[in-house]
PDB file of C-alpha atoms in Angstrom:
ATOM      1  CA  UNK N  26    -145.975 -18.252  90.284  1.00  0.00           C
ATOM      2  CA  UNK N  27    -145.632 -16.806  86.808  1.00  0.00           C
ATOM      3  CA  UNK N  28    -144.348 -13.558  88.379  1.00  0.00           C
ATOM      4  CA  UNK N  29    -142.028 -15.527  90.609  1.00  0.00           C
ATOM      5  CA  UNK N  30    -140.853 -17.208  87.408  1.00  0.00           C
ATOM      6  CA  UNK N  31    -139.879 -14.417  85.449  1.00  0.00           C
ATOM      7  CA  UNK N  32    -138.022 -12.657  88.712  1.00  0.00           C
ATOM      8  CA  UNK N  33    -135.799 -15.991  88.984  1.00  0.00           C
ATOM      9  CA  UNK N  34    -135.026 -16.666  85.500  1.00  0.00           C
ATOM     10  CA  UNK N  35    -134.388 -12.709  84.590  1.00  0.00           C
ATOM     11  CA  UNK N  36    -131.893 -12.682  87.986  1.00  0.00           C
ATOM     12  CA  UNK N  37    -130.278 -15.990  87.097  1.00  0.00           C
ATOM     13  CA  UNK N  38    -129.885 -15.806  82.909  1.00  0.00           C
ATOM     14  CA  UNK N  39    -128.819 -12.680  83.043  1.00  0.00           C
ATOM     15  CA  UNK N  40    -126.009 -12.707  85.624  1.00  0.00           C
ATOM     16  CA  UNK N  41    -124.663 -16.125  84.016  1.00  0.00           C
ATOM     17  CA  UNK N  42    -125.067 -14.100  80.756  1.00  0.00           C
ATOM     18  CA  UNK N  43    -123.575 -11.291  81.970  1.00  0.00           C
ATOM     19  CA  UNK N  44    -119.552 -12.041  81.496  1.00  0.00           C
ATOM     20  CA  UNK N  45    -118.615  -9.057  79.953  1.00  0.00           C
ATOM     21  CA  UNK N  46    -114.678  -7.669  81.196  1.00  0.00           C
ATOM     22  CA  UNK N  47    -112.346  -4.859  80.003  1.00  0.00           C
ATOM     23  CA  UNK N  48    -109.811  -6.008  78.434  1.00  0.00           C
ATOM     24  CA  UNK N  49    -106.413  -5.377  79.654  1.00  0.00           C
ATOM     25  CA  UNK N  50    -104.469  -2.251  79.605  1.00  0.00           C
ATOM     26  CA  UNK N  51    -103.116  -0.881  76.500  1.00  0.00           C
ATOM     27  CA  UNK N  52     -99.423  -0.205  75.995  1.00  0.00           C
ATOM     28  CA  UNK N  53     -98.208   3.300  74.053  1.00  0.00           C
ATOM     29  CA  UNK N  54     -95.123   5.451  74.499  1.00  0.00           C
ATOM     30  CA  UNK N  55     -93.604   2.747  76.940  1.00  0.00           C
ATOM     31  CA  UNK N  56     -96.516   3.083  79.227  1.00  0.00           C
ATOM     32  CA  UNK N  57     -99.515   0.975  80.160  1.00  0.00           C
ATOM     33  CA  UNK N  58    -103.200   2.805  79.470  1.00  0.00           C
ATOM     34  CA  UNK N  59    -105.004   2.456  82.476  1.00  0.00           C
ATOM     35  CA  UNK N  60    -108.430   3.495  82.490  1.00  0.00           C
ATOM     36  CA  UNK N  61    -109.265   4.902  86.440  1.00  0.00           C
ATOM     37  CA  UNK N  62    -111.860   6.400  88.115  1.00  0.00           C
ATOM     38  CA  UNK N  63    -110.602   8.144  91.079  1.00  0.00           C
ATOM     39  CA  UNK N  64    -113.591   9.405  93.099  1.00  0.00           C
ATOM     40  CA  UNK N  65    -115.743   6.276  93.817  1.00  0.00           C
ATOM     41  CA  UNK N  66    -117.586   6.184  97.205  1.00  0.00           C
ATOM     42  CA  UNK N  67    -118.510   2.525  98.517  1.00  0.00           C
ATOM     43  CA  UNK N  68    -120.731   0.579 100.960  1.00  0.00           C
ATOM     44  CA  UNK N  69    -120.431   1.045 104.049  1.00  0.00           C
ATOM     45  CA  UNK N  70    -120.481   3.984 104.223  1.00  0.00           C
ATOM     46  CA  UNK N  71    -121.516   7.013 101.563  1.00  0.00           C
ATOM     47  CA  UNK N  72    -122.027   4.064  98.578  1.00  0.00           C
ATOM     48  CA  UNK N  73    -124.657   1.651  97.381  1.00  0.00           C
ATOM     49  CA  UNK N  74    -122.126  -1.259  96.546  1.00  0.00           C
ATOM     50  CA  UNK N  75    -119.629  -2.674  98.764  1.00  0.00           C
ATOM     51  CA  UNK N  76    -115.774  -2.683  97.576  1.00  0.00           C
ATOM     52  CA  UNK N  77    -115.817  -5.864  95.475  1.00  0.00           C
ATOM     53  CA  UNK N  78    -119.300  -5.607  93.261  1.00  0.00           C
ATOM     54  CA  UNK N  79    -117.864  -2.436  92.582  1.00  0.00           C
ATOM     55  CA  UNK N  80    -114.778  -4.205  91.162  1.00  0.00           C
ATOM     56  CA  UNK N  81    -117.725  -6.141  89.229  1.00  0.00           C
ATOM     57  CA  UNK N  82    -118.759  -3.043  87.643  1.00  0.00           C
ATOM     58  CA  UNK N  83    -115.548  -1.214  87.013  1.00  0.00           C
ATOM     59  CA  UNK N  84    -114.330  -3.970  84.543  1.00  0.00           C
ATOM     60  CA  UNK N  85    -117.967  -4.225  83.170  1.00  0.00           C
ATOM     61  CA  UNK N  86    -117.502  -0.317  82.329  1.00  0.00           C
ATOM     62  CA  UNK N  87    -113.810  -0.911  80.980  1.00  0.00           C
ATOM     63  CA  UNK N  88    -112.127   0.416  83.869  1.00  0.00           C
ATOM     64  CA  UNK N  89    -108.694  -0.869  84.908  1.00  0.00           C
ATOM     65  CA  UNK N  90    -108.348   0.661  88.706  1.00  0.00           C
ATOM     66  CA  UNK N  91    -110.910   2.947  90.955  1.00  0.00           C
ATOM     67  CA  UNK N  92    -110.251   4.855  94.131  1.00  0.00           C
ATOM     68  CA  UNK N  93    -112.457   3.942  96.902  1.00  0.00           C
ATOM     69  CA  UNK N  94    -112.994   7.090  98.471  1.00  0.00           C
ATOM     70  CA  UNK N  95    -115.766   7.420 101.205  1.00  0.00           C
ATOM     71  CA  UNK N  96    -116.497  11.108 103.082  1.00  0.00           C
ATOM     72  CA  UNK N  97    -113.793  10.932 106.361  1.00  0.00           C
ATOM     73  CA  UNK N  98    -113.632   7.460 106.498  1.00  0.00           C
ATOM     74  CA  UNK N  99    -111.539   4.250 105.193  1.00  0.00           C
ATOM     75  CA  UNK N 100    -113.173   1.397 106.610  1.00  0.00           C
ATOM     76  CA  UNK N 101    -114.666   0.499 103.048  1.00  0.00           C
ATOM     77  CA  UNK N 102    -111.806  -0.866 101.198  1.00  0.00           C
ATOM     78  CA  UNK N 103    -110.548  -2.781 104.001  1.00  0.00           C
ATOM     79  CA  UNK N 104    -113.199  -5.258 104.523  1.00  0.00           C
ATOM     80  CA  UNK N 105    -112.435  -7.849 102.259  1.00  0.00           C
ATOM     81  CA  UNK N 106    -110.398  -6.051  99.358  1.00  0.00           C
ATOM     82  CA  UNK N 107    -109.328  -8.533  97.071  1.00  0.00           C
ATOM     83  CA  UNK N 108    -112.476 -10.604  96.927  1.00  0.00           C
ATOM     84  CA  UNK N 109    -113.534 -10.616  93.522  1.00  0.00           C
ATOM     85  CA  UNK N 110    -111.666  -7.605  92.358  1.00  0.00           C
ATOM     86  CA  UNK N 111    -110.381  -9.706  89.454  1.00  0.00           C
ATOM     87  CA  UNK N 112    -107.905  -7.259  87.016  1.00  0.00           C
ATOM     88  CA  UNK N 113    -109.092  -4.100  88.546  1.00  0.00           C
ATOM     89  CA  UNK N 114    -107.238  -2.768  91.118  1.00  0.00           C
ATOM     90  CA  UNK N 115    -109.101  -1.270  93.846  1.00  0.00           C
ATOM     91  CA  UNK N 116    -107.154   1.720  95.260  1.00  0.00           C
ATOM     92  CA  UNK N 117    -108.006   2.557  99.322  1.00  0.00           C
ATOM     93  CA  UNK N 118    -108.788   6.048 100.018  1.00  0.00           C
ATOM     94  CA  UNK N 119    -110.857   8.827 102.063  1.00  0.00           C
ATOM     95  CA  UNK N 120    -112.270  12.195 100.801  1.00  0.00           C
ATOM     96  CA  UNK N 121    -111.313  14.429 103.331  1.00  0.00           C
ATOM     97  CA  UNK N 122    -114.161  16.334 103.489  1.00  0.00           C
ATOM     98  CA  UNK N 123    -114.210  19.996 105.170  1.00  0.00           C
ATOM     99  CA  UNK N 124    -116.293  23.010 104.961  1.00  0.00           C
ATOM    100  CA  UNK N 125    -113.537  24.997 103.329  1.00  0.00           C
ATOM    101  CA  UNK N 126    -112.733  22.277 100.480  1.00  0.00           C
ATOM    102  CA  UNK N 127    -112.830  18.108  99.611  1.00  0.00           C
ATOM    103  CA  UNK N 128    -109.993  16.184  98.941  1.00  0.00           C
ATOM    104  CA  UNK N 129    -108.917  12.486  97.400  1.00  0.00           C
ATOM    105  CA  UNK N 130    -106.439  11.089  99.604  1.00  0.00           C
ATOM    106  CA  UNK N 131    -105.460   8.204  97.236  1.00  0.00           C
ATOM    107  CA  UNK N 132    -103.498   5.540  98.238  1.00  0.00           C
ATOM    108  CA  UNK N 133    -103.649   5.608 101.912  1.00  0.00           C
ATOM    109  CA  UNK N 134    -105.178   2.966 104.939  1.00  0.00           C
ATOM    110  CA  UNK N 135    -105.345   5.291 107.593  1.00  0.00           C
ATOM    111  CA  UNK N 136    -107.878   8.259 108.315  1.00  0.00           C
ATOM    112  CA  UNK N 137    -106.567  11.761 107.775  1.00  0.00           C
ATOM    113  CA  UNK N 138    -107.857  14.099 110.475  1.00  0.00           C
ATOM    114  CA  UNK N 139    -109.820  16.503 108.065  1.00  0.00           C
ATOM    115  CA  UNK N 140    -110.056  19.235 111.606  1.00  0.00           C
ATOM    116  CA  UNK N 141    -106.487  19.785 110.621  1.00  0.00           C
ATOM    117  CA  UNK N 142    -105.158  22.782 108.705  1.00  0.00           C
ATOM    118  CA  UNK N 143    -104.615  22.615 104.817  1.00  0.00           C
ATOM    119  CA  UNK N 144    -100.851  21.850 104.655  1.00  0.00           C
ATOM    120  CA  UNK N 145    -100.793  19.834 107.696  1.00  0.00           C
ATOM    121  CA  UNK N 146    -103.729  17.627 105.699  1.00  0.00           C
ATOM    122  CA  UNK N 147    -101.474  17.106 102.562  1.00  0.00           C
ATOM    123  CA  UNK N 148     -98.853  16.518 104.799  1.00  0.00           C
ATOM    124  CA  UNK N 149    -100.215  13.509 106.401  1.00  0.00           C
ATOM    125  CA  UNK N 150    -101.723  12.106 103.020  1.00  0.00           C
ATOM    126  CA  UNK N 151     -98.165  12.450 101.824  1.00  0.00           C
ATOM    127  CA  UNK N 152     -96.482  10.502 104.838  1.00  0.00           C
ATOM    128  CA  UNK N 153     -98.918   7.488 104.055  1.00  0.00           C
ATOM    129  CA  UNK N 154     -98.012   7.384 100.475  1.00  0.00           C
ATOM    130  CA  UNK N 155    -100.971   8.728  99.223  1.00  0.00           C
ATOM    131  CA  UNK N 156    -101.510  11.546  96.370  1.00  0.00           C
ATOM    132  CA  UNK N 157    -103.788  14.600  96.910  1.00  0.00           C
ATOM    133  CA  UNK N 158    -106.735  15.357  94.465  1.00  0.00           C
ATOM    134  CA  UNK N 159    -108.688  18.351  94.630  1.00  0.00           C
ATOM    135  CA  UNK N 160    -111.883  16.843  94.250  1.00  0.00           C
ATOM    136  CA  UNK N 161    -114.935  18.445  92.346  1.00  0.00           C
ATOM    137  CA  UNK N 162    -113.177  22.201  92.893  1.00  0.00           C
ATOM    138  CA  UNK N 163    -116.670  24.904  91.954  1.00  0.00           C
ATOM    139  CA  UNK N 164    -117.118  27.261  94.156  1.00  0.00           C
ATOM    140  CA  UNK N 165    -119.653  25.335  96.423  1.00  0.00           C
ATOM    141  CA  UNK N 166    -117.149  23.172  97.379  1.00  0.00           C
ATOM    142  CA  UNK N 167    -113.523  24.728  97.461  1.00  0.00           C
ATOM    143  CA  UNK N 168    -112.168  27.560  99.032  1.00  0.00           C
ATOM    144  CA  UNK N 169    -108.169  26.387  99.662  1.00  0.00           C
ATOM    145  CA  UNK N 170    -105.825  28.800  99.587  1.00  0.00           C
ATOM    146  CA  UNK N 171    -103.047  28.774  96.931  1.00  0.00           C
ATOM    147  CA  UNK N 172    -100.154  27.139  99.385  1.00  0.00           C
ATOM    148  CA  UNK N 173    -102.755  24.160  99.370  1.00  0.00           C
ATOM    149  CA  UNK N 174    -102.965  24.530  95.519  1.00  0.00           C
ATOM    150  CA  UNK N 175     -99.025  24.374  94.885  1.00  0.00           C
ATOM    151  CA  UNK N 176     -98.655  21.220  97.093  1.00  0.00           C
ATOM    152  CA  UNK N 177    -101.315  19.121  95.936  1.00  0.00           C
ATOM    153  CA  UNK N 178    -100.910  16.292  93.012  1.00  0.00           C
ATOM    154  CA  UNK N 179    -103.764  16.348  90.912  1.00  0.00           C
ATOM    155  CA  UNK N 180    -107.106  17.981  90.254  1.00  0.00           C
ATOM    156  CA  UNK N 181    -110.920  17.230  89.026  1.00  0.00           C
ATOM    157  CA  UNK N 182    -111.281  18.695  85.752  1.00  0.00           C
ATOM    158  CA  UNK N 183    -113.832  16.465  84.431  1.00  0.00           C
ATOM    159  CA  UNK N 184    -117.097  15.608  86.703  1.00  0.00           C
ATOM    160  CA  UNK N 185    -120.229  14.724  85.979  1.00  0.00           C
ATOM    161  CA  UNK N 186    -121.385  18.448  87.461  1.00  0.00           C
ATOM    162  CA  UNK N 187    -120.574  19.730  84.702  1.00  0.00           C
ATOM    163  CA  UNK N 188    -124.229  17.858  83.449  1.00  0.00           C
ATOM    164  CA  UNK N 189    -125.987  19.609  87.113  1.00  0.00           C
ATOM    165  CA  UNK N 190    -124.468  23.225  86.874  1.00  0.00           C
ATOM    166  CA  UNK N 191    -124.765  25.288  84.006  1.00  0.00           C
ATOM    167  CA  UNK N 192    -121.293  26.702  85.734  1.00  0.00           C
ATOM    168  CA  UNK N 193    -119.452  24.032  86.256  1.00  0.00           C
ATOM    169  CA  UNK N 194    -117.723  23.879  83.091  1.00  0.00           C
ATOM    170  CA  UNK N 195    -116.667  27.206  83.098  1.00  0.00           C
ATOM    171  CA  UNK N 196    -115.952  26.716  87.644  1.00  0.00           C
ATOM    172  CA  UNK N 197    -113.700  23.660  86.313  1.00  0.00           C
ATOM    173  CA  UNK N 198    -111.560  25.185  83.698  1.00  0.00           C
ATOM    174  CA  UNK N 199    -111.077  28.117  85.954  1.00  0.00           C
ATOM    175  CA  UNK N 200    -109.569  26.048  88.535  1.00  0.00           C
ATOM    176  CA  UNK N 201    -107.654  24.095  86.837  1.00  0.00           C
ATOM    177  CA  UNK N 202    -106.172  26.798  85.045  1.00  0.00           C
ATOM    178  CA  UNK N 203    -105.389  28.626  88.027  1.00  0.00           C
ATOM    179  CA  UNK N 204    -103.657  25.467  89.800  1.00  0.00           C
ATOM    180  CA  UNK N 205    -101.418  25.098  86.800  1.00  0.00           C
ATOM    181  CA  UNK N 206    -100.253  28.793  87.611  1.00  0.00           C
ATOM    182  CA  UNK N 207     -98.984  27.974  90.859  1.00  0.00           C
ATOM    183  CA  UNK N 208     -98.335  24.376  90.579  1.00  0.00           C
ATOM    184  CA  UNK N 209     -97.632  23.607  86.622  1.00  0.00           C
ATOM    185  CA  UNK N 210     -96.918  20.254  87.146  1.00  0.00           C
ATOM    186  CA  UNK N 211    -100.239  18.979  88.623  1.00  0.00           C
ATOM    187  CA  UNK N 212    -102.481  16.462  86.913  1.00  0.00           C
ATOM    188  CA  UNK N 213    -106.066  16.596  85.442  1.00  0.00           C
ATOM    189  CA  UNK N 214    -108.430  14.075  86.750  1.00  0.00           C
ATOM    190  CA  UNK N 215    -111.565  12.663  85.402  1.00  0.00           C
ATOM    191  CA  UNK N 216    -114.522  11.128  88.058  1.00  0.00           C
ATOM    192  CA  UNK N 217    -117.525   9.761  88.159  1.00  0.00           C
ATOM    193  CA  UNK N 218    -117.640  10.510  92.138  1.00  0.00           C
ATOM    194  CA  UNK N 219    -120.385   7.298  92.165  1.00  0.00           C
ATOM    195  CA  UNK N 220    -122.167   6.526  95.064  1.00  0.00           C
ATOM    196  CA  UNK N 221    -125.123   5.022  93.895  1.00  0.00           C
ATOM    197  CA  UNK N 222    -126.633   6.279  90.661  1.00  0.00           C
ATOM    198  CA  UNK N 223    -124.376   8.016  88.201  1.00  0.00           C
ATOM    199  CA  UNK N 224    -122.172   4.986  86.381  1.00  0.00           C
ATOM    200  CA  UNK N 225    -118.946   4.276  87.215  1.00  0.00           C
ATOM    201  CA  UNK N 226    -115.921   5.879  84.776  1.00  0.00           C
ATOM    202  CA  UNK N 227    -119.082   8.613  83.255  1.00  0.00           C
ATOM    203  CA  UNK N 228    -115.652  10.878  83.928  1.00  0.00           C
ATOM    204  CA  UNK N 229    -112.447   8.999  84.109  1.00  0.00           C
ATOM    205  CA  UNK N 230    -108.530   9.259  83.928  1.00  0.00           C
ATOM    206  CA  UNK N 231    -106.261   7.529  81.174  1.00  0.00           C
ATOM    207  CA  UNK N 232    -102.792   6.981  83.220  1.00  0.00           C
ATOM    208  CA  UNK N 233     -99.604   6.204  81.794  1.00  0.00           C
ATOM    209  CA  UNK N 234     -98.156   3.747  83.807  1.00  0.00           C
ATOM    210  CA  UNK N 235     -94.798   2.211  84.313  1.00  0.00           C
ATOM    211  CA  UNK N 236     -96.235  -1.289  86.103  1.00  0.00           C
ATOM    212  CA  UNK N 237    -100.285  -2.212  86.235  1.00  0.00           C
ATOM    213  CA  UNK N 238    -100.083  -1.440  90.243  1.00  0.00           C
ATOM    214  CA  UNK N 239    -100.964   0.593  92.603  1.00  0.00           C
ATOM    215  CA  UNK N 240     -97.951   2.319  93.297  1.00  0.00           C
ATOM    216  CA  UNK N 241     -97.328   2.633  89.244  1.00  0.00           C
ATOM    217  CA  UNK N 242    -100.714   4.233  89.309  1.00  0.00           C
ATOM    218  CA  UNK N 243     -99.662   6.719  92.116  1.00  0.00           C
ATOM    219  CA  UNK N 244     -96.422   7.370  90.710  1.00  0.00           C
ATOM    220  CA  UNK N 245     -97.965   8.424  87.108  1.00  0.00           C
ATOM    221  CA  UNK N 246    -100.394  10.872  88.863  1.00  0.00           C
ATOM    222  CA  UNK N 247     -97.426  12.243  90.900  1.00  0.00           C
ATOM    223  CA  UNK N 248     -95.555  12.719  87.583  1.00  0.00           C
ATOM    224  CA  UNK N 249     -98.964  14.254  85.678  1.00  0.00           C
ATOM    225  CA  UNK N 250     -99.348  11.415  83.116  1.00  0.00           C
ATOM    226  CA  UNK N 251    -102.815  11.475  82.824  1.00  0.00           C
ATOM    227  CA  UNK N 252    -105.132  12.565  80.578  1.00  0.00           C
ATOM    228  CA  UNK N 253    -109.165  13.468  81.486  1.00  0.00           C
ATOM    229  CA  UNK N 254    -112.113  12.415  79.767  1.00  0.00           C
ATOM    230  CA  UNK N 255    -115.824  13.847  80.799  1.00  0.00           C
ATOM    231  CA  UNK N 256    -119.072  12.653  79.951  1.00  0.00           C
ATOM    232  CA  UNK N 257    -118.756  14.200  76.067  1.00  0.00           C
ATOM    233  CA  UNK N 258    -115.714  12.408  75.535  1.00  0.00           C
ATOM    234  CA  UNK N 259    -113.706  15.845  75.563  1.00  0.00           C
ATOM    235  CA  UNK N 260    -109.580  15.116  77.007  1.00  0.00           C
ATOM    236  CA  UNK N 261    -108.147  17.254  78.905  1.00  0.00           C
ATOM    237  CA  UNK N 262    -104.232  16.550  79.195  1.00  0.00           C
ATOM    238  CA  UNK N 263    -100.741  17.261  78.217  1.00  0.00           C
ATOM    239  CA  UNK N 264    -100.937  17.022  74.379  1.00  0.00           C
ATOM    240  CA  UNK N 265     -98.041  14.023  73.594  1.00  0.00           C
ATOM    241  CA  UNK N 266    -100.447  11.965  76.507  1.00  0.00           C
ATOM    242  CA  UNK N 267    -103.525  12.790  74.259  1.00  0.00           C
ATOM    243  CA  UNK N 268    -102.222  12.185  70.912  1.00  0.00           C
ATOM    244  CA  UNK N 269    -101.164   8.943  72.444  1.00  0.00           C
ATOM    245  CA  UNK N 270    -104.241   7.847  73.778  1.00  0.00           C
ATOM    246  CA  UNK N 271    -105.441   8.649  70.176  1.00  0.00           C
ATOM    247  CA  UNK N 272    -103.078   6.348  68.635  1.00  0.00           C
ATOM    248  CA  UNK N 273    -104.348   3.190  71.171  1.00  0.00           C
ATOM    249  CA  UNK N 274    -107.689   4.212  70.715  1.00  0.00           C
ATOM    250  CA  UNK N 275    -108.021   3.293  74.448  1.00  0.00           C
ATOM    251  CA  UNK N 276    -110.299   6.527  74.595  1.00  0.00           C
ATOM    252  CA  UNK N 277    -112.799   5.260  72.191  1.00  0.00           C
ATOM    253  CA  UNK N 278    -116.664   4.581  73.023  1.00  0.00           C
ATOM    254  CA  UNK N 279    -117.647   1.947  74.651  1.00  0.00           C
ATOM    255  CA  UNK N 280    -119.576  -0.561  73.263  1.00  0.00           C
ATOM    256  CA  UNK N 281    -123.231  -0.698  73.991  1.00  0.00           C
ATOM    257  CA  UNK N 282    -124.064  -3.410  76.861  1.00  0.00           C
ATOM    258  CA  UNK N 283    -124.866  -6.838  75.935  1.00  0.00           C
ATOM    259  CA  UNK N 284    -128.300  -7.873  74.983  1.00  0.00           C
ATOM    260  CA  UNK N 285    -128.883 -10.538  76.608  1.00  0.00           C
ATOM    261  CA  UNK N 286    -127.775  -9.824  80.239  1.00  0.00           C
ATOM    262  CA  UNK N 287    -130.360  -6.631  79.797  1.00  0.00           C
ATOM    263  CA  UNK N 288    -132.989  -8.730  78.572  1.00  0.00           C
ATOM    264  CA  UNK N 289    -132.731 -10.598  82.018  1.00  0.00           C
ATOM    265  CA  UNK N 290    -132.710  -7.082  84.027  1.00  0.00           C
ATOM    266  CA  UNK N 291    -136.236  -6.627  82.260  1.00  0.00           C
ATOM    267  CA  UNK N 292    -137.720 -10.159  82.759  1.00  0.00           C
ATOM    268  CA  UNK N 293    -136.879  -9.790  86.668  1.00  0.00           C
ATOM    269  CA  UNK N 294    -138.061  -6.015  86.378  1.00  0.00           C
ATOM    270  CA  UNK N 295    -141.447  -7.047  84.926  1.00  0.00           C
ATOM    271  CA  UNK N 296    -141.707 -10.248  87.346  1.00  0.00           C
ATOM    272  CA  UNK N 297    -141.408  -7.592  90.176  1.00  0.00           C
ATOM    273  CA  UNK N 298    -144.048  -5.372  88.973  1.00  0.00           C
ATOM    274  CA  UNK N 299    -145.905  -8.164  88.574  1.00  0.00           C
ATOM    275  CA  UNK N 300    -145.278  -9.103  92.033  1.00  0.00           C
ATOM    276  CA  UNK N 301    -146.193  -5.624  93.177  1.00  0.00           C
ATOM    277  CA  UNK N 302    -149.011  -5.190  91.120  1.00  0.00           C
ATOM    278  CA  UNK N 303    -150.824  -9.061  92.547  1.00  0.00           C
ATOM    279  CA  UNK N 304    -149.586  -7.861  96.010  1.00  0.00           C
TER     280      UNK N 304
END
């Protein structure tokens, strides 16, 4: 009963406790700040959490939008995608995944063939509205060609790999570098790619926003205003867009989470192994 006890009351205190938010979006150089995290993969599907909790946890983390983005499918985001989503804008897309390379289709509600060729991929992310991110491009996981390279809108620069491969950094910056050659105006990205353990916005994107909506959020990758962030708190981004950021201090460390709602997570914690331990 005792065990019981604890499991309720740490479940109950510390979600009524736990009523933490971001608060909304900073303005600087005309813009709104938007803190995003573009590679997010959801229940069902490739993802622990289904669309809305994840909404939960995006504004617990201080995150404005996220990109829903399961491996070859878009069912996710559609089932019920405004429940609960509060402030944060929950973006559909699909991460086309292929043996040659993975992409972020952001922005679009129908599946994107990923059997097709490179260009004719873009292409159809395009035609839906979407934007194109190269996502987490080491050499494991990306071998596009250049023509791919010059048409896409954005790239991962910041990833939590970078904490997994003692080349990632170095994979990363190479990339990156070399996308700029051939397409100069494309736009670094920072993701947690979350499906169930890593935290939301570890990596994220600052974007500089004309309107807090989707489409604003599309058309500021599409123009490069963004800046990356990884895991260190290192940017990665046009300089003007960084020394802005500096100057909202939208960039800064996040607070530490709340006492209380953790003290609940260990009271139902130690009722379970309690439970497990009588059982």
């Amino acid at each position: 009963m005792a065990a019981w006890a604890l499991v309720i009351a740490g479940a109950a205190g510390g979600s009524l406790l736990d009523t933490g938010r971001a608060p909304g979006p900073s303005r600087a150089g005309g813009y709104y700040v938007l803190a995003a995290d573009f590679h997010v993969h959801a229940f069902p599907g490739d993802g622990a959490l289904p669309s809305w909790e994840l909404a939960r946890e995006a504004s617990r983390r201080g995150l404005h939008a996220i990109v829903v983005s399961n491996h070859n499918q878009t069912l996710a985001p559609k089932i019920l995608p405004g429940v609960f989503s509060g402030a944060v804008l929950l973006i559909p897309a699909q991460e086309v995944t292929t043996p040659r390379f993975h992409l972020v289709a952001a922005g679009i509600t129908r599946t994107v063939d990923w059997r097709k060729g490179e260009r004719e991929i873009v292409r159809d992310i395009h035609a839906q509205g979407g934007v194109v991110i190269a996502a987490h491009p080491v050499g494991r996981y990306w071998r596009g060609g250049d023509a791919m390279l010059a048409a896409i809108d954005a790239a991962e620069v910041a990833h939590p790999l970078t904490g997994m491969l003692d080349t990632a950094r170095d994979e990363l910056t190479s990339f990156f570098t070399r996308a700029r050659v051939v397409n100069p105006g494309i736009a670094p990205i920072g993701s947690s790619d979350f499906h169930m353990v890593a935290p939301l916005g570890v990596c994220r994107t600052y974007v500089f926003a004309e309107s807090v909506t989707v489409k604003g959020v599309l058309d500021a990758i599409r123009a490069g205003r963004t800046v990356a962030q990884d895991q260190a708190g290192v940017l990665y981004g046009a300089p003007a867009l960084t020394l802005l950021l500096d100057q909202t201090r939208a960039a800064a460390p996040q607070a530490p989470a709340r006492r209380l709602p953790r003290l609940g997570a260990m009271l139902a914690l130690l009722g379970l192994l309690a439970l497990v331990m009588l059982g």
